[in-house]
Amino acid sequence: MGRFSDCEESSLRKIKLIVAYDGTNYCGWQYQPNGITIEEVLNRHLSELLKEEIKVVGASRTDSGVHALGNVAVFCTKARMPADKISFALNTRLPEDIRIQDSCEVPEEFHPRFADTVKTYEYRILNRRFPDPTRRLYSYFYYYPLDVERMREAAAYLVGEHDFKSFCTHKPEVENTVRTVYSLDIEKEGDMICIRIRGNGFLYNMVRIIAGTLIRVGGGSIEPGDISEILEARDRRRAAETARPEGLTLVKIEYV
Amino acid sequence: MGRFSDCEESSLRKIKLIVAYDGTNYCGWQYQPNGITIEEVLNRHLSELLKEEIKVVGASRTDSGVHALGNVAVFCTKARMPADKISFALNTRLPEDIRIQDSCEVPEEFHPRFADTVKTYEYRILNRRFPDPTRRLYSYFYYYPLDVERMREAAAYLVGEHDFKSFCTHKPEVENTVRTVYSLDIEKEGDMICIRIRGNGFLYNMVRIIAGTLIRVGGGSIEPGDISEILEARDRRRAAETARPEGLTLVKIEYV
């Protein structure tokens, strides 16, 4: 754990934020020199609000363009503002594409990443003849008709504990690519297809590669039964392309 | 009718477009000198595509910030591009917040405004504790809990043929303020309240003033039964404030 996630001095409190954002105009969560990020904006406005230097630790480092309804950030502070008031006070300062949904005090030992969690993501596909400008920012437009039943059949192979090496972008520091998917449901409402996935953790790009692969299954170029072979291959080249970021939303993180 | 809505020469065809747009970044439909409008962008890209000066006539001059899924625009052209191909060709040129949903040839005498229509609008209210950044552009955020049953009770008074003078912003050229509302339904799904209204025509700001008034009813400061008195008063000051534009979408226009 870095120093900023610990509240070593006894006068410090640890605060947890539930953070929602429209990722369209951000280079993702994590600080980087070449573009504005959610982390950076939170640090700046929290530091101004609480009049001390604040550095948040996020639960999920969402990618550029990905949205969140319930990402989690934690920070330590000497400030005496009541924990539940921080959400309202911070929202008056934040740009309108970031909104805190809740703020509360948590025990000193709470760490947003090194705790057992169930994460829920949604990947939304707008499947119709023409793009809809009013839904373009929060879904992926796909022209060719998708067969949802085939997608469901394929999804069933991914539920459970598996080595998802074929379904992640390689990161040298990640050795263990085994994860558990608790559920993978595909709902269709009108022209919107929503892939909802719950798991104990997700590898880099895993949800977007699963979405890209399910789109191929729905379009007919991959068979549902091929999924078990793709899993067994433990080879990124066997799965389909990473689906675009605008379709993805981190819905919630449950600490279990 | 202006000259541009007539196809006086026999070599001209009249083309109808179904136009969807995200109104966030536009000063409404109608051309104006101080900001970019939907009409202006359509004229520019149609003229470039068809290599002649095109001027569209719109069915509904939506206000600044209002969205549409099915506005209608008509123009005359000498170009020989098949009518159903114009939608696809134009979409490749338009900015991504405007998308044509259909294009077809219509009889010379068709005029998008001087014809009998049923128009459907939706006004969406996000009624929850904190704003949701991923829905902020297409709904109006309202913090205080709204009682949907009261809103429905009030809505019933507005259905039918009435003088809606209390529910419009005055325009000197509009003498007849009698309109017929065919239906006014209020649905709640989770934290989103959707007011769906169908009618034979709507006065200036009428849907937004109805929405603003129903929000007051839902919040408790106007009684459902007061609506009939507000109608009878024929006085704009009796109804509530005009609700913000981002909640409003022109869903469709049916020619009957």
Short mmCIF file of C-alpha atoms in Angstrom, two decimals:
data_model
loop_
_atom_site.label_atom_id
_atom_site.label_comp_id
_atom_site.label_asym_id
_atom_site.label_seq_id
_atom_site.Cartn_x
_atom_site.Cartn_y
_atom_site.Cartn_z
CA MET A 1 0.00 0.00 0.00
CA GLY A 2 1.25 3.47 -0.82
CA ARG A 3 1.54 6.08 1.89
CA PHE A 4 -1.52 7.93 0.69
CA SER A 5 -3.88 5.03 1.24
CA ASP A 6 -2.74 4.62 4.83
CA CYS A 7 -3.87 6.95 7.53
CA GLU A 8 -0.81 6.53 9.68
CA GLU A 9 -1.37 9.45 11.96
CA SER A 10 -4.14 8.95 14.45
CA SER A 11 -5.65 12.35 13.63
CA LEU A 12 -6.38 11.24 10.05
CA ARG A 13 -9.71 9.81 8.93
CA LYS A 14 -10.16 7.55 5.89
CA ILE A 15 -13.01 8.56 3.57
CA LYS A 16 -14.59 6.43 0.86
CA LEU A 17 -16.25 8.02 -2.18
CA ILE A 18 -18.61 6.39 -4.68
CA VAL A 19 -17.71 8.09 -7.97
CA ALA A 20 -19.84 8.27 -11.13
CA TYR A 21 -18.48 9.73 -14.34
CA ASP A 22 -19.03 10.13 -18.03
CA GLY A 23 -15.66 8.94 -19.35
CA THR A 24 -16.09 10.50 -22.81
CA ASN A 25 -13.72 13.40 -22.24
CA TYR A 26 -11.20 11.71 -19.92
CA CYS A 27 -8.06 9.66 -20.52
CA GLY A 28 -9.32 7.15 -17.98
CA TRP A 29 -8.96 7.05 -14.22
CA GLN A 30 -5.26 6.98 -13.56
CA TYR A 31 -3.03 10.04 -13.59
CA GLN A 32 -1.00 10.41 -16.76
CA PRO A 33 0.99 13.30 -18.19
CA ASN A 34 -0.68 13.50 -21.60
CA GLY A 35 -4.33 14.03 -20.79
CA ILE A 36 -6.85 14.83 -18.10
CA THR A 37 -7.93 11.94 -15.87
CA ILE A 38 -10.61 11.34 -13.25
CA GLU A 39 -8.02 10.81 -10.49
CA GLU A 40 -6.35 14.13 -11.25
CA VAL A 41 -9.63 16.08 -11.22
CA LEU A 42 -10.69 14.48 -7.91
CA ASN A 43 -7.31 15.24 -6.32
CA ARG A 44 -7.42 18.86 -7.42
CA HIS A 45 -10.95 19.59 -6.21
CA LEU A 46 -10.61 17.60 -2.96
CA SER A 47 -7.37 19.44 -2.17
CA GLU A 48 -9.06 22.79 -2.76
CA LEU A 49 -12.13 21.81 -0.74
CA LEU A 50 -10.27 20.40 2.24
CA LYS A 51 -7.31 22.82 2.05
CA GLU A 52 -4.65 20.11 2.21
CA GLU A 53 -3.02 17.93 -0.42
CA ILE A 54 -5.27 14.95 -1.11
CA LYS A 55 -4.36 11.89 -3.18
CA VAL A 56 -7.12 9.38 -3.82
CA VAL A 57 -6.63 5.65 -4.36
CA GLY A 58 -9.13 4.22 -6.83
CA ALA A 59 -10.61 0.74 -6.84
CA SER A 60 -10.71 0.38 -10.62
CA ARG A 61 -8.44 2.13 -13.11
CA THR A 62 -10.96 2.42 -15.91
CA ASP A 63 -9.63 3.06 -19.42
CA SER A 64 -9.95 6.13 -21.55
CA GLY A 65 -13.58 6.65 -22.59
CA VAL A 66 -15.05 4.10 -20.16
CA HIS A 67 -17.88 5.26 -17.87
CA ALA A 68 -18.65 4.50 -14.23
CA LEU A 69 -21.69 4.69 -12.00
CA GLY A 70 -19.97 3.27 -8.93
CA ASN A 71 -16.19 3.40 -8.94
CA VAL A 72 -14.68 3.70 -5.45
CA ALA A 73 -11.99 6.11 -4.27
CA VAL A 74 -10.43 6.41 -0.85
CA PHE A 75 -8.33 9.13 0.75
CA CYS A 76 -7.03 10.25 4.12
CA THR A 77 -7.70 13.66 5.56
CA LYS A 78 -7.20 15.79 8.64
CA ALA A 79 -10.19 17.92 7.70
CA ARG A 80 -13.16 17.86 10.05
CA MET A 81 -15.94 18.15 7.49
CA PRO A 82 -18.57 15.46 8.28
CA ALA A 83 -17.93 12.50 5.96
CA ASP A 84 -21.44 12.45 4.49
CA LYS A 85 -21.25 16.16 3.62
CA ILE A 86 -18.13 15.75 1.47
CA SER A 87 -20.18 14.33 -1.45
CA PHE A 88 -22.42 17.41 -1.64
CA ALA A 89 -19.57 19.89 -1.13
CA LEU A 90 -17.35 18.22 -3.71
CA ASN A 91 -20.18 18.00 -6.28
CA THR A 92 -20.55 21.79 -6.26
CA ARG A 93 -16.92 22.05 -7.42
CA LEU A 94 -16.60 19.13 -9.83
CA PRO A 95 -17.28 19.42 -13.57
CA GLU A 96 -20.73 18.06 -14.42
CA ASP A 97 -19.36 14.86 -15.97
CA ILE A 98 -18.16 13.66 -12.54
CA ARG A 99 -20.55 13.28 -9.60
CA ILE A 100 -19.95 11.75 -6.18
CA GLN A 101 -22.82 9.42 -5.25
CA ASP A 102 -21.90 8.87 -1.60
CA SER A 103 -19.18 9.63 0.94
CA CYS A 104 -18.57 7.92 4.27
CA GLU A 105 -15.84 7.14 6.75
CA VAL A 106 -14.21 3.70 6.55
CA PRO A 107 -11.83 1.85 8.88
CA GLU A 108 -8.13 2.70 8.58
CA GLU A 109 -7.36 -0.79 7.20
CA PHE A 110 -9.82 -0.54 4.28
CA HIS A 111 -8.08 -0.60 0.89
CA PRO A 112 -10.25 -0.27 -2.24
CA ARG A 113 -8.10 -2.62 -4.37
CA PHE A 114 -6.72 -5.17 -1.93
CA ALA A 115 -10.07 -6.36 -0.65
CA ASP A 116 -12.44 -9.07 -1.84
CA THR A 117 -14.97 -7.56 -4.19
CA VAL A 118 -17.70 -8.37 -6.65
CA LYS A 119 -17.54 -6.01 -9.60
CA THR A 120 -20.40 -5.46 -12.03
CA TYR A 121 -19.85 -4.10 -15.52
CA GLU A 122 -22.29 -3.46 -18.36
CA TYR A 123 -21.41 -3.36 -22.03
CA ARG A 124 -24.17 -1.83 -24.17
CA ILE A 125 -24.59 -2.39 -27.89
CA LEU A 126 -27.02 -0.30 -29.94
CA ASN A 127 -28.06 -2.69 -32.69
CA ARG A 128 -30.08 -0.87 -35.34
CA ARG A 129 -29.97 0.46 -38.88
CA PHE A 130 -28.79 4.01 -38.06
CA PRO A 131 -26.88 5.47 -35.12
CA ASP A 132 -28.95 7.34 -32.52
CA PRO A 133 -27.15 10.60 -31.62
CA THR A 134 -28.80 10.69 -28.17
CA ARG A 135 -27.34 7.29 -27.23
CA ARG A 136 -24.01 7.42 -29.07
CA LEU A 137 -21.90 8.34 -26.03
CA TYR A 138 -22.99 5.45 -23.80
CA SER A 139 -23.28 2.51 -26.18
CA TYR A 140 -21.46 0.93 -29.10
CA PHE A 141 -23.33 1.23 -32.38
CA TYR A 142 -23.42 -1.99 -34.41
CA TYR A 143 -25.23 -2.12 -37.73
CA TYR A 144 -25.50 -5.85 -38.54
CA PRO A 145 -28.25 -7.75 -36.69
CA LEU A 146 -27.00 -9.69 -33.67
CA ASP A 147 -28.50 -13.02 -32.56
CA VAL A 148 -28.89 -12.64 -28.81
CA GLU A 149 -29.66 -16.34 -28.28
CA ARG A 150 -26.30 -17.30 -29.78
CA MET A 151 -24.59 -14.70 -27.59
CA ARG A 152 -26.24 -16.19 -24.48
CA GLU A 153 -25.15 -19.67 -25.47
CA ALA A 154 -21.56 -18.46 -25.83
CA ALA A 155 -21.70 -16.48 -22.58
CA ALA A 156 -22.53 -19.63 -20.61
CA TYR A 157 -19.04 -21.02 -21.37
CA LEU A 158 -17.43 -18.01 -19.67
CA VAL A 159 -19.29 -18.28 -16.36
CA GLY A 160 -17.29 -19.85 -13.53
CA GLU A 161 -13.61 -20.00 -12.65
CA HIS A 162 -11.42 -19.98 -15.75
CA ASP A 163 -8.00 -18.93 -16.94
CA PHE A 164 -8.95 -15.83 -18.97
CA LYS A 165 -5.52 -15.38 -20.58
CA SER A 166 -7.14 -15.42 -24.06
CA PHE A 167 -9.43 -12.60 -22.93
CA CYS A 168 -6.93 -10.04 -21.68
CA THR A 169 -4.35 -7.64 -22.95
CA HIS A 170 -1.00 -8.82 -21.61
CA LYS A 171 0.50 -6.99 -18.65
CA PRO A 172 3.88 -8.38 -17.59
CA GLU A 173 3.20 -7.78 -13.88
CA VAL A 174 0.04 -9.91 -13.91
CA GLU A 175 1.00 -13.57 -13.45
CA ASN A 176 -2.26 -15.13 -12.42
CA THR A 177 -4.93 -14.86 -15.13
CA VAL A 178 -7.50 -17.04 -13.38
CA ARG A 179 -10.68 -15.18 -12.48
CA THR A 180 -14.24 -16.12 -11.55
CA VAL A 181 -17.22 -14.81 -13.48
CA TYR A 182 -20.31 -15.17 -11.29
CA SER A 183 -22.82 -14.27 -13.96
CA LEU A 184 -22.93 -13.07 -17.56
CA ASP A 185 -26.42 -12.04 -18.63
CA ILE A 186 -27.46 -10.63 -21.97
CA GLU A 187 -30.66 -8.61 -22.11
CA LYS A 188 -32.27 -7.05 -25.14
CA GLU A 189 -34.69 -4.16 -24.79
CA GLY A 190 -35.80 -2.73 -28.11
CA ASP A 191 -32.65 -2.02 -30.09
CA MET A 192 -30.30 -2.04 -27.08
CA ILE A 193 -28.39 -5.18 -26.11
CA CYS A 194 -26.86 -5.09 -22.63
CA ILE A 195 -24.14 -7.53 -21.55
CA ARG A 196 -24.03 -7.55 -17.75
CA ILE A 197 -21.07 -9.33 -16.14
CA ARG A 198 -20.29 -9.91 -12.46
CA GLY A 199 -17.01 -11.30 -11.23
CA ASN A 200 -14.39 -11.29 -8.49
CA GLY A 201 -11.97 -9.33 -10.63
CA PHE A 202 -11.28 -8.52 -14.24
CA LEU A 203 -8.04 -8.57 -16.20
CA TYR A 204 -6.90 -5.69 -18.40
CA ASN A 205 -9.49 -5.17 -21.20
CA MET A 206 -11.22 -8.43 -20.21
CA VAL A 207 -14.81 -7.14 -20.37
CA ARG A 208 -14.22 -5.39 -23.69
CA ILE A 209 -12.57 -8.49 -25.23
CA ILE A 210 -15.47 -10.65 -24.01
CA ALA A 211 -17.89 -8.10 -25.52
CA GLY A 212 -15.98 -8.05 -28.80
CA THR A 213 -16.05 -11.83 -28.94
CA LEU A 214 -19.76 -12.07 -28.09
CA ILE A 215 -20.50 -9.55 -30.86
CA ARG A 216 -18.69 -11.88 -33.28
CA VAL A 217 -20.77 -14.79 -32.02
CA GLY A 218 -23.97 -12.76 -32.38
CA GLY A 219 -22.97 -11.80 -35.92
CA GLY A 220 -22.23 -15.41 -36.90
CA SER A 221 -18.46 -15.42 -37.45
CA ILE A 222 -17.66 -17.31 -34.23
CA GLU A 223 -19.69 -20.32 -33.05
CA PRO A 224 -20.91 -20.38 -29.42
CA GLY A 225 -19.15 -23.72 -28.94
CA ASP A 226 -15.80 -22.19 -29.98
CA ILE A 227 -15.61 -20.29 -26.71
CA SER A 228 -14.33 -23.24 -24.69
CA GLU A 229 -11.49 -23.76 -27.18
CA ILE A 230 -10.64 -20.06 -27.10
CA LEU A 231 -10.45 -20.25 -23.28
CA GLU A 232 -8.27 -23.38 -23.40
CA ALA A 233 -5.87 -21.85 -25.92
CA ARG A 234 -4.72 -19.22 -23.37
CA ASP A 235 -3.80 -17.09 -26.39
CA ARG A 236 -5.08 -13.51 -26.87
CA ARG A 237 -5.05 -13.93 -30.66
CA ARG A 238 -7.82 -16.54 -30.49
CA ALA A 239 -10.43 -14.13 -29.05
CA ALA A 240 -11.92 -11.25 -31.05
CA GLU A 241 -10.94 -7.57 -31.03
CA THR A 242 -11.36 -5.38 -27.95
CA ALA A 243 -14.76 -3.67 -28.21
CA ARG A 244 -14.79 0.14 -28.16
CA PRO A 245 -14.72 1.87 -24.75
CA GLU A 246 -17.92 3.96 -25.00
CA GLY A 247 -20.09 0.85 -24.56
CA LEU A 248 -18.56 0.01 -21.17
CA THR A 249 -19.76 1.15 -17.74
CA LEU A 250 -18.44 0.08 -14.35
CA VAL A 251 -21.78 -0.27 -12.56
CA LYS A 252 -20.77 -1.14 -9.00
CA ILE A 253 -18.16 -2.62 -6.71
CA GLU A 254 -19.38 -4.63 -3.72
CA TYR A 255 -16.97 -5.30 -0.85
CA VAL A 256 -17.67 -8.79 0.44
CA MET B 1 -45.11 28.22 -48.60
CA GLY B 2 -41.64 29.52 -49.34
CA ARG B 3 -40.05 28.87 -52.69
CA PHE B 4 -37.67 26.29 -51.25
CA SER B 5 -40.42 23.95 -50.12
CA ASP B 6 -41.96 23.89 -53.56
CA CYS B 7 -40.48 21.89 -56.35
CA GLU B 8 -41.81 24.12 -59.10
CA GLU B 9 -39.70 22.80 -61.91
CA SER B 10 -40.75 19.38 -63.13
CA SER B 11 -37.15 18.13 -63.02
CA LEU B 12 -37.05 18.58 -59.23
CA ARG B 13 -37.81 15.83 -56.76
CA LYS B 14 -38.97 16.40 -53.18
CA ILE B 15 -37.08 14.40 -50.56
CA LYS B 16 -38.14 13.81 -46.96
CA LEU B 17 -35.57 13.15 -44.24
CA ILE B 18 -36.17 11.76 -40.75
CA VAL B 19 -33.61 13.60 -38.62
CA ALA B 20 -32.29 12.57 -35.18
CA TYR B 21 -30.02 14.83 -33.17
CA ASP B 22 -28.47 15.47 -29.83
CA GLY B 23 -29.44 19.10 -29.31
CA THR B 24 -26.86 19.76 -26.56
CA ASN B 25 -24.47 21.75 -28.72
CA TYR B 26 -26.98 23.45 -31.03
CA CYS B 27 -28.99 26.66 -30.83
CA GLY B 28 -32.05 24.73 -31.91
CA TRP B 29 -33.34 23.89 -35.36
CA GLN B 30 -33.88 27.20 -37.07
CA TYR B 31 -31.14 29.25 -38.70
CA GLN B 32 -29.97 32.16 -36.61
CA PRO B 33 -26.93 34.42 -36.84
CA ASN B 34 -25.54 33.90 -33.33
CA GLY B 35 -25.03 30.17 -33.12
CA ILE B 36 -24.91 26.91 -35.00
CA THR B 37 -28.26 25.26 -35.75
CA ILE B 38 -29.43 21.90 -37.09
CA GLU B 39 -30.98 23.50 -40.19
CA GLU B 40 -27.72 25.24 -41.06
CA VAL B 41 -25.63 22.08 -40.72
CA LEU B 42 -28.09 20.08 -42.83
CA ASN B 43 -28.13 22.75 -45.55
CA ARG B 44 -24.34 22.91 -45.67
CA HIS B 45 -23.75 19.15 -45.91
CA LEU B 46 -26.67 18.50 -48.28
CA SER B 47 -25.41 21.27 -50.58
CA GLU B 48 -21.92 19.76 -50.61
CA LEU B 49 -23.24 16.24 -51.14
CA LEU B 50 -25.65 17.11 -53.95
CA LYS B 51 -23.52 19.91 -55.44
CA GLU B 52 -26.35 22.47 -55.55
CA GLU B 53 -27.73 24.90 -53.02
CA ILE B 54 -30.15 23.05 -50.76
CA LYS B 55 -32.49 24.64 -48.22
CA VAL B 56 -34.46 22.30 -46.00
CA VAL B 57 -37.87 23.03 -44.49
CA GLY B 58 -38.28 21.49 -41.06
CA ALA B 59 -41.47 20.18 -39.48
CA SER B 60 -40.64 21.28 -35.95
CA ARG B 61 -38.38 24.18 -34.97
CA THR B 62 -37.06 22.66 -31.78
CA ASP B 63 -35.46 25.01 -29.24
CA SER B 64 -31.87 25.29 -28.20
CA GLY B 65 -30.77 22.17 -26.32
CA VAL B 66 -33.84 20.08 -27.24
CA HIS B 67 -33.23 16.64 -28.80
CA ALA B 68 -35.01 14.78 -31.58
CA LEU B 69 -35.28 11.19 -32.70
CA GLY B 70 -37.71 11.89 -35.54
CA ASN B 71 -37.87 15.47 -36.73
CA VAL B 72 -38.77 15.80 -40.42
CA ALA B 73 -37.06 17.90 -43.06
CA VAL B 74 -37.94 18.30 -46.71
CA PHE B 75 -36.01 19.72 -49.64
CA CYS B 76 -36.10 19.85 -53.43
CA THR B 77 -33.26 18.67 -55.60
CA LYS B 78 -32.23 18.13 -59.19
CA ALA B 79 -29.70 15.51 -58.09
CA ARG B 80 -30.24 11.95 -59.28
CA MET B 81 -28.97 10.12 -56.21
CA PRO B 82 -31.56 7.45 -55.24
CA ALA B 83 -33.70 8.87 -52.44
CA ASP B 84 -33.04 6.00 -50.03
CA LYS B 85 -29.26 6.37 -50.47
CA ILE B 86 -29.23 10.01 -49.37
CA SER B 87 -29.52 9.03 -45.67
CA PHE B 88 -26.36 6.89 -45.79
CA ALA B 89 -24.38 9.36 -47.91
CA LEU B 90 -25.34 12.32 -45.74
CA ASN B 91 -24.53 10.48 -42.50
CA THR B 92 -20.92 9.99 -43.60
CA ARG B 93 -20.60 13.81 -43.77
CA LEU B 94 -22.64 14.95 -40.77
CA PRO B 95 -21.17 15.47 -37.30
CA GLU B 96 -21.92 12.50 -35.06
CA ASP B 97 -24.58 14.37 -33.07
CA ILE B 98 -26.87 14.46 -36.14
CA ARG B 99 -27.96 11.27 -37.92
CA ILE B 100 -30.51 10.81 -40.68
CA GLN B 101 -32.80 7.85 -39.91
CA ASP B 102 -34.51 7.59 -43.29
CA SER B 103 -34.78 9.35 -46.63
CA CYS B 104 -37.48 8.92 -49.27
CA GLU B 105 -39.21 10.76 -52.10
CA VAL B 106 -42.53 12.46 -51.32
CA PRO B 107 -45.18 14.04 -53.56
CA GLU B 108 -44.55 17.62 -54.66
CA GLU B 109 -47.48 18.87 -52.58
CA PHE B 110 -46.17 17.45 -49.28
CA HIS B 111 -45.31 20.17 -46.76
CA PRO B 112 -43.86 19.09 -43.39
CA ARG B 113 -45.59 21.85 -41.39
CA PHE B 114 -48.86 22.49 -43.20
CA ALA B 115 -50.14 18.93 -42.96
CA ASP B 116 -52.16 17.12 -40.31
CA THR B 117 -49.81 15.43 -37.88
CA VAL B 118 -49.63 13.63 -34.60
CA LYS B 119 -46.48 14.64 -32.75
CA THR B 120 -45.00 12.68 -29.86
CA TYR B 121 -42.67 14.29 -27.33
CA GLU B 122 -41.00 12.84 -24.24
CA TYR B 123 -39.85 14.82 -21.24
CA ARG B 124 -37.52 12.85 -18.96
CA ILE B 125 -36.87 13.64 -15.31
CA LEU B 126 -34.07 11.94 -13.39
CA ASN B 127 -35.40 11.88 -9.85
CA ARG B 128 -32.72 10.77 -7.41
CA ARG B 129 -30.36 11.97 -4.70
CA PHE B 130 -27.35 12.72 -6.91
CA PRO B 131 -27.01 13.57 -10.61
CA ASP B 132 -25.87 10.73 -12.90
CA PRO B 133 -23.20 12.07 -15.30
CA THR B 134 -24.05 9.41 -17.91
CA ARG B 135 -27.68 10.58 -18.12
CA ARG B 136 -27.24 14.32 -17.54
CA LEU B 137 -27.47 15.33 -21.20
CA TYR B 138 -30.81 13.67 -21.95
CA SER B 139 -32.85 14.22 -18.81
CA TYR B 140 -33.58 16.92 -16.25
CA PHE B 141 -32.14 16.17 -12.82
CA TYR B 142 -34.57 16.81 -9.95
CA TYR B 143 -33.53 16.16 -6.37
CA TYR B 144 -36.80 16.25 -4.40
CA PRO B 145 -38.96 13.10 -4.59
CA LEU B 146 -41.83 13.37 -7.08
CA ASP B 147 -45.20 11.69 -6.57
CA VAL B 148 -45.99 10.11 -9.94
CA GLU B 149 -49.59 9.32 -8.99
CA ARG B 150 -50.30 13.01 -8.38
CA MET B 151 -48.64 13.87 -11.69
CA ARG B 152 -50.88 11.35 -13.49
CA GLU B 153 -53.96 12.80 -11.84
CA ALA B 154 -52.97 16.29 -13.01
CA ALA B 155 -52.09 15.06 -16.51
CA ALA B 156 -55.62 13.74 -17.02
CA TYR B 157 -56.98 17.34 -16.97
CA LEU B 158 -54.77 18.23 -19.94
CA VAL B 159 -55.90 15.44 -22.25
CA GLY B 160 -58.44 16.48 -24.91
CA GLU B 161 -59.11 19.70 -26.80
CA HIS B 162 -58.31 22.76 -24.69
CA ASP B 163 -57.20 26.34 -24.99
CA PHE B 164 -53.57 26.00 -23.86
CA LYS B 165 -52.91 29.74 -23.61
CA SER B 166 -51.74 29.31 -19.99
CA PHE B 167 -49.25 26.72 -21.19
CA CYS B 168 -47.39 28.62 -23.90
CA THR B 169 -44.93 31.41 -24.30
CA HIS B 170 -46.73 34.19 -26.18
CA LYS B 171 -46.00 34.61 -29.86
CA PRO B 172 -47.89 37.53 -31.43
CA GLU B 173 -48.42 35.70 -34.73
CA VAL B 174 -50.21 32.77 -33.05
CA GLU B 175 -53.86 33.64 -32.59
CA ASN B 176 -55.42 30.26 -32.02
CA THR B 177 -54.12 28.59 -28.86
CA VAL B 178 -56.55 25.64 -28.95
CA ARG B 179 -54.82 22.30 -29.36
CA THR B 180 -55.73 18.65 -28.81
CA VAL B 181 -53.67 16.40 -26.56
CA TYR B 182 -54.44 12.79 -27.47
CA SER B 183 -52.57 11.22 -24.58
CA LEU B 184 -50.31 12.23 -21.71
CA ASP B 185 -48.74 9.24 -20.00
CA ILE B 186 -46.30 9.26 -17.14
CA GLU B 187 -44.08 6.22 -16.66
CA LYS B 188 -41.54 5.61 -13.94
CA GLU B 189 -38.73 3.12 -14.43
CA GLY B 190 -36.26 3.08 -11.56
CA ASP B 191 -35.22 6.68 -10.98
CA MET B 192 -36.36 7.96 -14.40
CA ILE B 193 -39.78 9.55 -14.87
CA CYS B 194 -40.87 9.89 -18.48
CA ILE B 195 -43.73 12.20 -19.51
CA ARG B 196 -44.95 11.11 -22.96
CA ILE B 197 -47.34 13.45 -24.74
CA ARG B 198 -49.09 13.05 -28.09
CA GLY B 199 -51.03 15.80 -29.77
CA ASN B 200 -52.06 17.41 -33.02
CA GLY B 201 -49.72 20.31 -32.48
CA PHE B 202 -47.91 22.10 -29.70
CA LEU B 203 -47.61 25.80 -28.93
CA TYR B 204 -44.29 27.49 -28.22
CA ASN B 205 -42.72 25.93 -25.07
CA MET B 206 -45.99 24.05 -24.41
CA VAL B 207 -44.44 20.66 -23.57
CA ARG B 208 -41.81 22.23 -21.32
CA ILE B 209 -44.39 24.35 -19.47
CA ILE B 210 -46.60 21.28 -19.00
CA ALA B 211 -43.54 19.38 -17.71
CA GLY B 212 -42.61 22.23 -15.37
CA THR B 213 -46.16 22.33 -14.02
CA LEU B 214 -46.37 18.54 -13.57
CA ILE B 215 -43.07 18.65 -11.64
CA ARG B 216 -44.67 21.20 -9.29
CA VAL B 217 -47.66 18.90 -8.87
CA GLY B 218 -45.36 15.92 -8.20
CA GLY B 219 -43.45 17.96 -5.64
CA GLY B 220 -46.62 19.06 -3.85
CA SER B 221 -46.75 22.82 -4.50
CA ILE B 222 -49.60 22.61 -7.05
CA GLU B 223 -52.66 20.39 -6.52
CA PRO B 224 -53.74 18.09 -9.38
CA GLY B 225 -57.19 19.68 -9.30
CA ASP B 226 -55.68 23.15 -9.87
CA ILE B 227 -54.89 22.24 -13.48
CA SER B 228 -58.42 22.89 -14.74
CA GLU B 229 -58.36 26.39 -13.20
CA ILE B 230 -54.95 27.07 -14.72
CA LEU B 231 -56.32 26.05 -18.13
CA GLU B 232 -59.41 28.23 -17.72
CA ALA B 233 -57.37 31.27 -16.68
CA ARG B 234 -55.75 31.49 -20.14
CA ASP B 235 -52.86 33.25 -18.41
CA ARG B 236 -49.24 32.12 -18.71
CA ARG B 237 -48.48 33.35 -15.19
CA ARG B 238 -50.79 30.73 -13.68
CA ALA B 239 -48.75 27.74 -14.91
CA ALA B 240 -45.28 26.90 -13.57
CA GLU B 241 -41.87 27.73 -15.05
CA THR B 242 -40.70 26.30 -18.38
CA ALA B 243 -38.74 23.10 -17.64
CA ARG B 244 -35.15 22.95 -18.88
CA PRO B 245 -34.56 21.89 -22.51
CA GLU B 246 -32.25 18.89 -21.98
CA GLY B 247 -35.16 16.76 -20.72
CA LEU B 248 -37.14 17.17 -23.95
CA THR B 249 -37.01 14.92 -27.03
CA LEU B 250 -39.19 15.13 -30.14
CA VAL B 251 -39.80 11.41 -30.60
CA LYS B 252 -41.81 11.27 -33.82
CA ILE B 253 -44.11 13.05 -36.22
CA GLU B 254 -46.85 11.01 -37.89
CA TYR B 255 -48.56 12.40 -40.99
CA VAL B 256 -52.22 11.43 -40.81
#
